[in-house]
Short mmCIF file of N, CA, C and O in Angstrom, two decimals:
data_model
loop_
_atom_site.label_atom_id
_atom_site.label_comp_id
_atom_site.label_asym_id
_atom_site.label_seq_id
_atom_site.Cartn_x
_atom_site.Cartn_y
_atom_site.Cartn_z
N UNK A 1 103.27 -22.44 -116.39
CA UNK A 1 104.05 -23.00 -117.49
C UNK A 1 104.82 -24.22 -117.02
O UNK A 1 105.07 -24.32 -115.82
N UNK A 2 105.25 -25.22 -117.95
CA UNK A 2 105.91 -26.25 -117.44
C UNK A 2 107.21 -25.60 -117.72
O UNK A 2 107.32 -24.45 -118.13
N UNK A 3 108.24 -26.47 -117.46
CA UNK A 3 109.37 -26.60 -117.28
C UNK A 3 109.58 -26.83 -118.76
O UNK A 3 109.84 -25.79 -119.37
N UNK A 4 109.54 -27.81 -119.39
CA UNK A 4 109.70 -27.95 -120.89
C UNK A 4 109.58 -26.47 -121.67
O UNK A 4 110.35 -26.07 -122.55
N UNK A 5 108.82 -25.99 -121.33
CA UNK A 5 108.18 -24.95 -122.26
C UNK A 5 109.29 -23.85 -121.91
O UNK A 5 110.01 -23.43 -122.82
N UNK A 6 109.43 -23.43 -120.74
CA UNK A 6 110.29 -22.52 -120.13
C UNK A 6 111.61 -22.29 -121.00
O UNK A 6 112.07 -21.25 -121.46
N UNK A 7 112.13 -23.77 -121.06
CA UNK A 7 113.70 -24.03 -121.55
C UNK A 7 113.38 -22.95 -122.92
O UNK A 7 114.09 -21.95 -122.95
N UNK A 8 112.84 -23.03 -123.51
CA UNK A 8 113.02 -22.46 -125.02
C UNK A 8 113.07 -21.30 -125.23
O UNK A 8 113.71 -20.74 -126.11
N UNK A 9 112.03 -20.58 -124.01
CA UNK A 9 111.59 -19.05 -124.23
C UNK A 9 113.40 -18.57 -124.38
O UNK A 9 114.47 -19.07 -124.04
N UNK A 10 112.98 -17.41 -125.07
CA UNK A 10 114.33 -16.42 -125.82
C UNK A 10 114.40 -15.33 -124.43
O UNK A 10 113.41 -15.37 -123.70
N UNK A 11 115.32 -14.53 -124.12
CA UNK A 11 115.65 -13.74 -123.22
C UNK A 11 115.47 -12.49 -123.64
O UNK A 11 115.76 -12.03 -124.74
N UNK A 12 115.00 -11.99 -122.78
CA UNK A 12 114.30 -10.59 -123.36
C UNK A 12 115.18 -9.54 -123.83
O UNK A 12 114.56 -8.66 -124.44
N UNK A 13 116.32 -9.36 -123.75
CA UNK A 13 117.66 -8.58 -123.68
C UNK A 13 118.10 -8.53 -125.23
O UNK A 13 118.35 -9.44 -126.02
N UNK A 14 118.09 -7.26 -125.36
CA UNK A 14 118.58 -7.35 -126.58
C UNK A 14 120.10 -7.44 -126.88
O UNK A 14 120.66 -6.62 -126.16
N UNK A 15 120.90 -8.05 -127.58
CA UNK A 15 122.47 -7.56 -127.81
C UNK A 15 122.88 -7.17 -128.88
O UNK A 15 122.58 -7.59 -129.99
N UNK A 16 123.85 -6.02 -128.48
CA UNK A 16 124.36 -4.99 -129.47
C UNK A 16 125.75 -5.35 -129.61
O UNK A 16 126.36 -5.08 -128.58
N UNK A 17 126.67 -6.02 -130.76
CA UNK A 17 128.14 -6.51 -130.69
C UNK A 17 128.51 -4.74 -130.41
O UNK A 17 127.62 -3.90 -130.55
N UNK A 18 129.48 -4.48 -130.13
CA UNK A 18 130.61 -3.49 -130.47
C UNK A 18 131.31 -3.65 -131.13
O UNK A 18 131.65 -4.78 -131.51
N UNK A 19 131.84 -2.53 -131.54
CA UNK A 19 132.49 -2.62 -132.62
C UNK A 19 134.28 -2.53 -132.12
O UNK A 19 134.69 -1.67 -131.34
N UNK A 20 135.06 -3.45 -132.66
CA UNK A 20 136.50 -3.39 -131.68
C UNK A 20 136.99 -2.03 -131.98
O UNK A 20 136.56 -1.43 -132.96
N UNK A 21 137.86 -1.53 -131.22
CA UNK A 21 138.47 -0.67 -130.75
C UNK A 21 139.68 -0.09 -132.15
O UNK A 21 140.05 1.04 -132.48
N UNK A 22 139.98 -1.35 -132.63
CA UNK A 22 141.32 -1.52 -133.39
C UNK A 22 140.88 -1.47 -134.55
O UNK A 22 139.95 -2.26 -134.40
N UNK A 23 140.79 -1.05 -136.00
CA UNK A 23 140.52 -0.91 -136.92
C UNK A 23 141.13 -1.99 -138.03
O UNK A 23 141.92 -2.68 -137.38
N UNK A 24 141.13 -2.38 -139.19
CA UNK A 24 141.33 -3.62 -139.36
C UNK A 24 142.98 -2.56 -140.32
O UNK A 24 143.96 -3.15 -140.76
N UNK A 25 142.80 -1.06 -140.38
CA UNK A 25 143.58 -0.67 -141.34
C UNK A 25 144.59 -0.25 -140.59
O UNK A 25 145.72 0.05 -140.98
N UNK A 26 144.04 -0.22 -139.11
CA UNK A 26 145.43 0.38 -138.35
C UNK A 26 146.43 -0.26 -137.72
O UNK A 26 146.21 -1.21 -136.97
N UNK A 27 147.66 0.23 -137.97
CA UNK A 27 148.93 -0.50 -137.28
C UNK A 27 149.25 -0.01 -135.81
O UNK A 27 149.38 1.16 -135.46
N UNK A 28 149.32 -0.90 -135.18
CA UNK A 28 150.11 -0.91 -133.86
C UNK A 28 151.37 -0.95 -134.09
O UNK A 28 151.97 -1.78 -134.76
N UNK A 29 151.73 -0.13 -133.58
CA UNK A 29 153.29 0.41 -133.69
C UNK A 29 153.83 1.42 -132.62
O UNK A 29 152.88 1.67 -131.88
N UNK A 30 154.81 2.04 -132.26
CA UNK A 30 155.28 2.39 -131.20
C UNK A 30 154.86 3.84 -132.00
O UNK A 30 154.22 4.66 -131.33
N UNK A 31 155.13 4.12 -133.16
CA UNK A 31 155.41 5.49 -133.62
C UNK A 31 153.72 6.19 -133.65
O UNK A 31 153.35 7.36 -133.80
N UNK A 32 152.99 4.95 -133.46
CA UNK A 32 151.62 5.49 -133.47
C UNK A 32 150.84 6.06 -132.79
O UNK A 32 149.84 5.43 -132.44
N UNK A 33 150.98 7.26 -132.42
CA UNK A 33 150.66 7.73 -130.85
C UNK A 33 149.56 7.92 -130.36
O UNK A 33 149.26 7.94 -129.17
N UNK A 34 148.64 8.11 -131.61
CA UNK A 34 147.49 8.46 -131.73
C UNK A 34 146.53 7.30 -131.31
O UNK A 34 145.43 7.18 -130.77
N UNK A 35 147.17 6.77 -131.66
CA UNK A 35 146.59 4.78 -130.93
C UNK A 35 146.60 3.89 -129.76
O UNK A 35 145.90 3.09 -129.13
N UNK A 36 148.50 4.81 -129.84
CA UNK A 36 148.75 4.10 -128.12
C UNK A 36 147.55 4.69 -127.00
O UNK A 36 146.93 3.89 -126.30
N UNK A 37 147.31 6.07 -126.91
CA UNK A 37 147.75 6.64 -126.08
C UNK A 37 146.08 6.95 -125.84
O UNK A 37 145.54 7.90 -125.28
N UNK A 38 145.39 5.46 -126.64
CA UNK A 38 143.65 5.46 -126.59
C UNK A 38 143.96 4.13 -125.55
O UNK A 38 143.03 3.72 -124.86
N UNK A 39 144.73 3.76 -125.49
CA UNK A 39 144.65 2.88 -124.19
C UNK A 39 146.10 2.96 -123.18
O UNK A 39 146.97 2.13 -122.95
N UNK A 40 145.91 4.20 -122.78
CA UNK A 40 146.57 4.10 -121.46
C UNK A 40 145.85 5.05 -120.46
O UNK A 40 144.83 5.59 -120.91
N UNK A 41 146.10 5.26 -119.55
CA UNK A 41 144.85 5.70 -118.32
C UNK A 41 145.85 7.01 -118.35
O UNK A 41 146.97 7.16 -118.84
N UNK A 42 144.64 8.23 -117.34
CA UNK A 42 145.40 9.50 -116.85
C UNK A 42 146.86 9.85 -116.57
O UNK A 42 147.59 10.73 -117.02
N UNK A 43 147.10 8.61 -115.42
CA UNK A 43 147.95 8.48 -114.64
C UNK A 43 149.28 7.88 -115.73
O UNK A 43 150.43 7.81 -115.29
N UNK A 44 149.03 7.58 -116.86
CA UNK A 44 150.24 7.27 -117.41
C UNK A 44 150.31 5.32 -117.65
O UNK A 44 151.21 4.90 -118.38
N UNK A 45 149.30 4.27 -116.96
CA UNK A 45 149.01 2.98 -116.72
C UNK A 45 148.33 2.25 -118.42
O UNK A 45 147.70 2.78 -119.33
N UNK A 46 148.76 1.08 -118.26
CA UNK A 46 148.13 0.59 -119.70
C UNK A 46 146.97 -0.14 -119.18
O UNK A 46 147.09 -0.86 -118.19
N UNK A 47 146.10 -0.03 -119.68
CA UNK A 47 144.74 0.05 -119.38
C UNK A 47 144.61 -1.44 -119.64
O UNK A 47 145.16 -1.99 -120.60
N UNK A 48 143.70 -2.22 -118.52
CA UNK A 48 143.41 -3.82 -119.02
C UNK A 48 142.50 -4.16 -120.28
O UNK A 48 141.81 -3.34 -120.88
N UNK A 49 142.62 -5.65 -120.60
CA UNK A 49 142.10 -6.01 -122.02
C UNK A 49 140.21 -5.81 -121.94
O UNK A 49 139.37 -5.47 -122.78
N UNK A 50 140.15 -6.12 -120.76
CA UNK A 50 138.80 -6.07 -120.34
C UNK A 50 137.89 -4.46 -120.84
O UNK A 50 136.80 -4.16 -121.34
N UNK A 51 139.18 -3.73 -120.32
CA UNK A 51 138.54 -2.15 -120.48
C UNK A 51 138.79 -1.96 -122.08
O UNK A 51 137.97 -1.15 -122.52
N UNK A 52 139.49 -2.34 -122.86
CA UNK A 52 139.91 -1.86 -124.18
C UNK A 52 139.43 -2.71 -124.95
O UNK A 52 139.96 -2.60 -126.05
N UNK A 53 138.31 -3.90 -124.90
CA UNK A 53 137.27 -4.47 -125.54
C UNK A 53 138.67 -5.25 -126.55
O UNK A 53 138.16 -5.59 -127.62
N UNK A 54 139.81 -5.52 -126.55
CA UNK A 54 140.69 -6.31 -127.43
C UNK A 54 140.63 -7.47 -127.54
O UNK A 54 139.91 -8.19 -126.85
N UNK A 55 141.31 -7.79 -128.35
CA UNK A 55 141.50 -9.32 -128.27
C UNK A 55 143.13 -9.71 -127.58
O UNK A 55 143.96 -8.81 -127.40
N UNK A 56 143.36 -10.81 -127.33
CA UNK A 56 144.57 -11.32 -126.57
C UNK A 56 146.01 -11.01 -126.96
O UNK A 56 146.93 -10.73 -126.19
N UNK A 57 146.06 -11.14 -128.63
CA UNK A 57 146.89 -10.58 -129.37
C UNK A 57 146.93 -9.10 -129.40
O UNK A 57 147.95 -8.60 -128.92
N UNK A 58 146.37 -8.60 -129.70
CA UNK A 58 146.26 -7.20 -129.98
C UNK A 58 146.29 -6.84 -128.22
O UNK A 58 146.53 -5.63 -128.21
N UNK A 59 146.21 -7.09 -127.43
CA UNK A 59 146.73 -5.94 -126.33
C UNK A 59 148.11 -6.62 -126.12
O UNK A 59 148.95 -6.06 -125.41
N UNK A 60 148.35 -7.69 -126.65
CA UNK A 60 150.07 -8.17 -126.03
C UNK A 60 150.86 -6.97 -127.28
O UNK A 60 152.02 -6.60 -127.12
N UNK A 61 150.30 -6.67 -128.05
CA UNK A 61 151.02 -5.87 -129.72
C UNK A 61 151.17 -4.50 -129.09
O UNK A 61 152.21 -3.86 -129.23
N UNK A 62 149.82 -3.92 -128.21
CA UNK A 62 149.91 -2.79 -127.65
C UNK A 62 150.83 -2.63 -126.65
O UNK A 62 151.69 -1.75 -126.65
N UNK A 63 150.65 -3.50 -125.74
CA UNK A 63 151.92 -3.37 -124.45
C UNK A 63 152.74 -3.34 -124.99
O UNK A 63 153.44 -2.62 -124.27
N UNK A 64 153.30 -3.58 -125.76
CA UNK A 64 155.01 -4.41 -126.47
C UNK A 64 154.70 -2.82 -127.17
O UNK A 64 155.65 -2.15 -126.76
N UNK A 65 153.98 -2.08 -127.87
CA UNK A 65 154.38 -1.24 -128.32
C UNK A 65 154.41 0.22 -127.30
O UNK A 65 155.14 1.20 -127.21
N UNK A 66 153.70 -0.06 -126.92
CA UNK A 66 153.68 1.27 -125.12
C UNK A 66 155.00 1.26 -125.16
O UNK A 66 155.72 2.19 -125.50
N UNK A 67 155.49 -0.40 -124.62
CA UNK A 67 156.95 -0.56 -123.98
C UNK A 67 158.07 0.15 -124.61
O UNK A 67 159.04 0.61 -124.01
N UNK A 68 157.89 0.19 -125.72
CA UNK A 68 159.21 0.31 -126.76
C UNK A 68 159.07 1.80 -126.87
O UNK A 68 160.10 2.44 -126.68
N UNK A 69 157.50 2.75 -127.27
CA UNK A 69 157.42 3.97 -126.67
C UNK A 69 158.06 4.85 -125.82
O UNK A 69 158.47 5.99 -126.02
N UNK A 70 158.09 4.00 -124.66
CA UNK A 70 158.26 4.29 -123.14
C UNK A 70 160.38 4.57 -123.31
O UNK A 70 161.19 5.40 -122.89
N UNK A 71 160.42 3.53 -124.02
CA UNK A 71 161.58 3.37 -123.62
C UNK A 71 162.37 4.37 -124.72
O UNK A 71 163.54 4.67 -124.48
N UNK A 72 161.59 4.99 -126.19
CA UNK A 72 162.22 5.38 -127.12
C UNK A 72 162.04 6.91 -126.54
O UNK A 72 162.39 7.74 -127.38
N UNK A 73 161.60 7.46 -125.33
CA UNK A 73 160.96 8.87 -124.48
C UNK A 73 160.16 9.10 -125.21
O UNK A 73 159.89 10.29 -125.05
N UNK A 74 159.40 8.58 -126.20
CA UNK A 74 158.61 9.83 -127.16
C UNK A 74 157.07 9.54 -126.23
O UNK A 74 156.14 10.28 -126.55
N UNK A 75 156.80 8.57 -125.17
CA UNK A 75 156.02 8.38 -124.21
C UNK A 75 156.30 8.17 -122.88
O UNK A 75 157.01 7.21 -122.60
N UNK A 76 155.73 9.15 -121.71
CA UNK A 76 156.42 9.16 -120.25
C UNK A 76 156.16 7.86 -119.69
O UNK A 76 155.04 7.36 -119.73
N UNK A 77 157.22 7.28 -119.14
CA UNK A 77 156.80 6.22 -117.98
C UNK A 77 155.47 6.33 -116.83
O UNK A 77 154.72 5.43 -116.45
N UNK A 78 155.50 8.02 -116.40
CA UNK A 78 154.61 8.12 -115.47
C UNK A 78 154.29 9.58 -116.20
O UNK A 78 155.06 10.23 -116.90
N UNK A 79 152.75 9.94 -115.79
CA UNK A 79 152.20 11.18 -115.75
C UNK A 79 152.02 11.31 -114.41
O UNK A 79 151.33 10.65 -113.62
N UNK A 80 152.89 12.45 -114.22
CA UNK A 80 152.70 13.17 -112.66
C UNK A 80 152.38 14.78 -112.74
O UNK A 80 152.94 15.50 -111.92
N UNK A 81 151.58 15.31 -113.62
CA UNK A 81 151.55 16.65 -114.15
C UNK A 81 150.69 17.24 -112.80
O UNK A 81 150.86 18.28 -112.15
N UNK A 82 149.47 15.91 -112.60
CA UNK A 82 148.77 16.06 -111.68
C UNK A 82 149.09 16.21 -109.91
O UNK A 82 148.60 16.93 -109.04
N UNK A 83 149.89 15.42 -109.90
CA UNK A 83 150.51 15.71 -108.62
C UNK A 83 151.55 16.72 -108.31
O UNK A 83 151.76 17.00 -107.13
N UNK A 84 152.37 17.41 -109.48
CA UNK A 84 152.89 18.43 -109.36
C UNK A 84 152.03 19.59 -109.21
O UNK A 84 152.46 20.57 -108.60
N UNK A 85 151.12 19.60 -109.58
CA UNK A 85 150.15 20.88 -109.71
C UNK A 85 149.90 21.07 -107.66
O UNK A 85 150.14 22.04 -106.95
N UNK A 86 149.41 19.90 -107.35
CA UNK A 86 148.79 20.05 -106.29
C UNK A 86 149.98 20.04 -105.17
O UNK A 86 149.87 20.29 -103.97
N UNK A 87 151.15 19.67 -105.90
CA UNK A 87 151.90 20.32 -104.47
C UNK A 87 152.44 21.73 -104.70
O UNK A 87 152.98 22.45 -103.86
N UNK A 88 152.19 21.99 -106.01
CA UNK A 88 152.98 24.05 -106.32
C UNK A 88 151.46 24.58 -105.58
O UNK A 88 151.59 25.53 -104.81
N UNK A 89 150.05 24.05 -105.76
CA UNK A 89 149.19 24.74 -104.97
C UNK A 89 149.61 24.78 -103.28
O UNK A 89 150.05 25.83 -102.81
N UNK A 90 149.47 23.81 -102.58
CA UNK A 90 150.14 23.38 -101.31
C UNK A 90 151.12 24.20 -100.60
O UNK A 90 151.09 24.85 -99.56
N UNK A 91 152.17 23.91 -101.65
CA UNK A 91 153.03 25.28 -101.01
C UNK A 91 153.11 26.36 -101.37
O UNK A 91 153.97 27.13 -100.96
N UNK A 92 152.03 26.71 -102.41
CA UNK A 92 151.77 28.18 -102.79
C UNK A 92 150.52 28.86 -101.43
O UNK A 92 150.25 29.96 -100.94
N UNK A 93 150.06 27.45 -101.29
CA UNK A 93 148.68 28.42 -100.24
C UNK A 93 149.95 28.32 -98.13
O UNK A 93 149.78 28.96 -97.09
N UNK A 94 151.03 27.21 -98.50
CA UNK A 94 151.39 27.65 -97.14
C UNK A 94 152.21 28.28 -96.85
O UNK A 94 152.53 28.25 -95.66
N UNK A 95 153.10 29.34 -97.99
CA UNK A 95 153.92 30.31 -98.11
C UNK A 95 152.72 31.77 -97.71
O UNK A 95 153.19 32.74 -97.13
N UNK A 96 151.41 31.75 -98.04
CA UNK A 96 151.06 32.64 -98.23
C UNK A 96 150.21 33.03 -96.88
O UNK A 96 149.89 34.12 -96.41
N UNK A 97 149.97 31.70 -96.47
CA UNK A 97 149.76 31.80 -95.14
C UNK A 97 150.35 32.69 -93.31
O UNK A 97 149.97 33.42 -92.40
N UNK A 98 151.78 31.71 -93.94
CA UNK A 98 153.20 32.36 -92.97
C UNK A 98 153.54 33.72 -93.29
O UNK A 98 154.56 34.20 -92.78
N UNK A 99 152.74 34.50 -94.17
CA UNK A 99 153.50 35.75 -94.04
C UNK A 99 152.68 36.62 -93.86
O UNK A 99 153.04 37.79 -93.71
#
């Protein structure tokens, strides 16, 4: 094939848009928990724009509403449920050891 011809061919790949994350009916808001709390990680972290398919606005609306969350307690700063568990195991298995 020449080179000319090459340029045009179409790429074999098909693409599928996604569909955004954010609904056009739903509000970002602090009181919305059900929303926040689809983008923050295990650990309690607000998840990047990259991972939450957003747009620029809409994750600055989300942080700002995490934040105000965070700060109103009705959302923890940190989830440590996980690391408590594993130190009541820890010193449950080295109490049981010593005796």
């Amino acid at each position: 094939m020449d080179k000319s011809k090459r340029l045009f061919l179409k790429s074999k790949r098909s693409f599928r848009r996604r569909l955004p994350p954010i609904g056009s009916g739903d509000r970002i808001d602090y009181k919305n928990m059900s929303l926040i709390s689809r983008f923050i990680s295990e650990q309690g972290k607000i998840l990047s724009r990259r991972l939450n398919r957003l747009t620029l606005k809409q994750q600055r609306l989300i942080t700002i509403a995490i934040k105000q969350a965070r700060i109103l307690s009705s959302l923890p700063f940190l989830n440590n449920e996980k690391q408590f568990e594993k130190t009541e195991l820890t010193a449950r298995t080295t109490t049981t050891s010593l005796k």
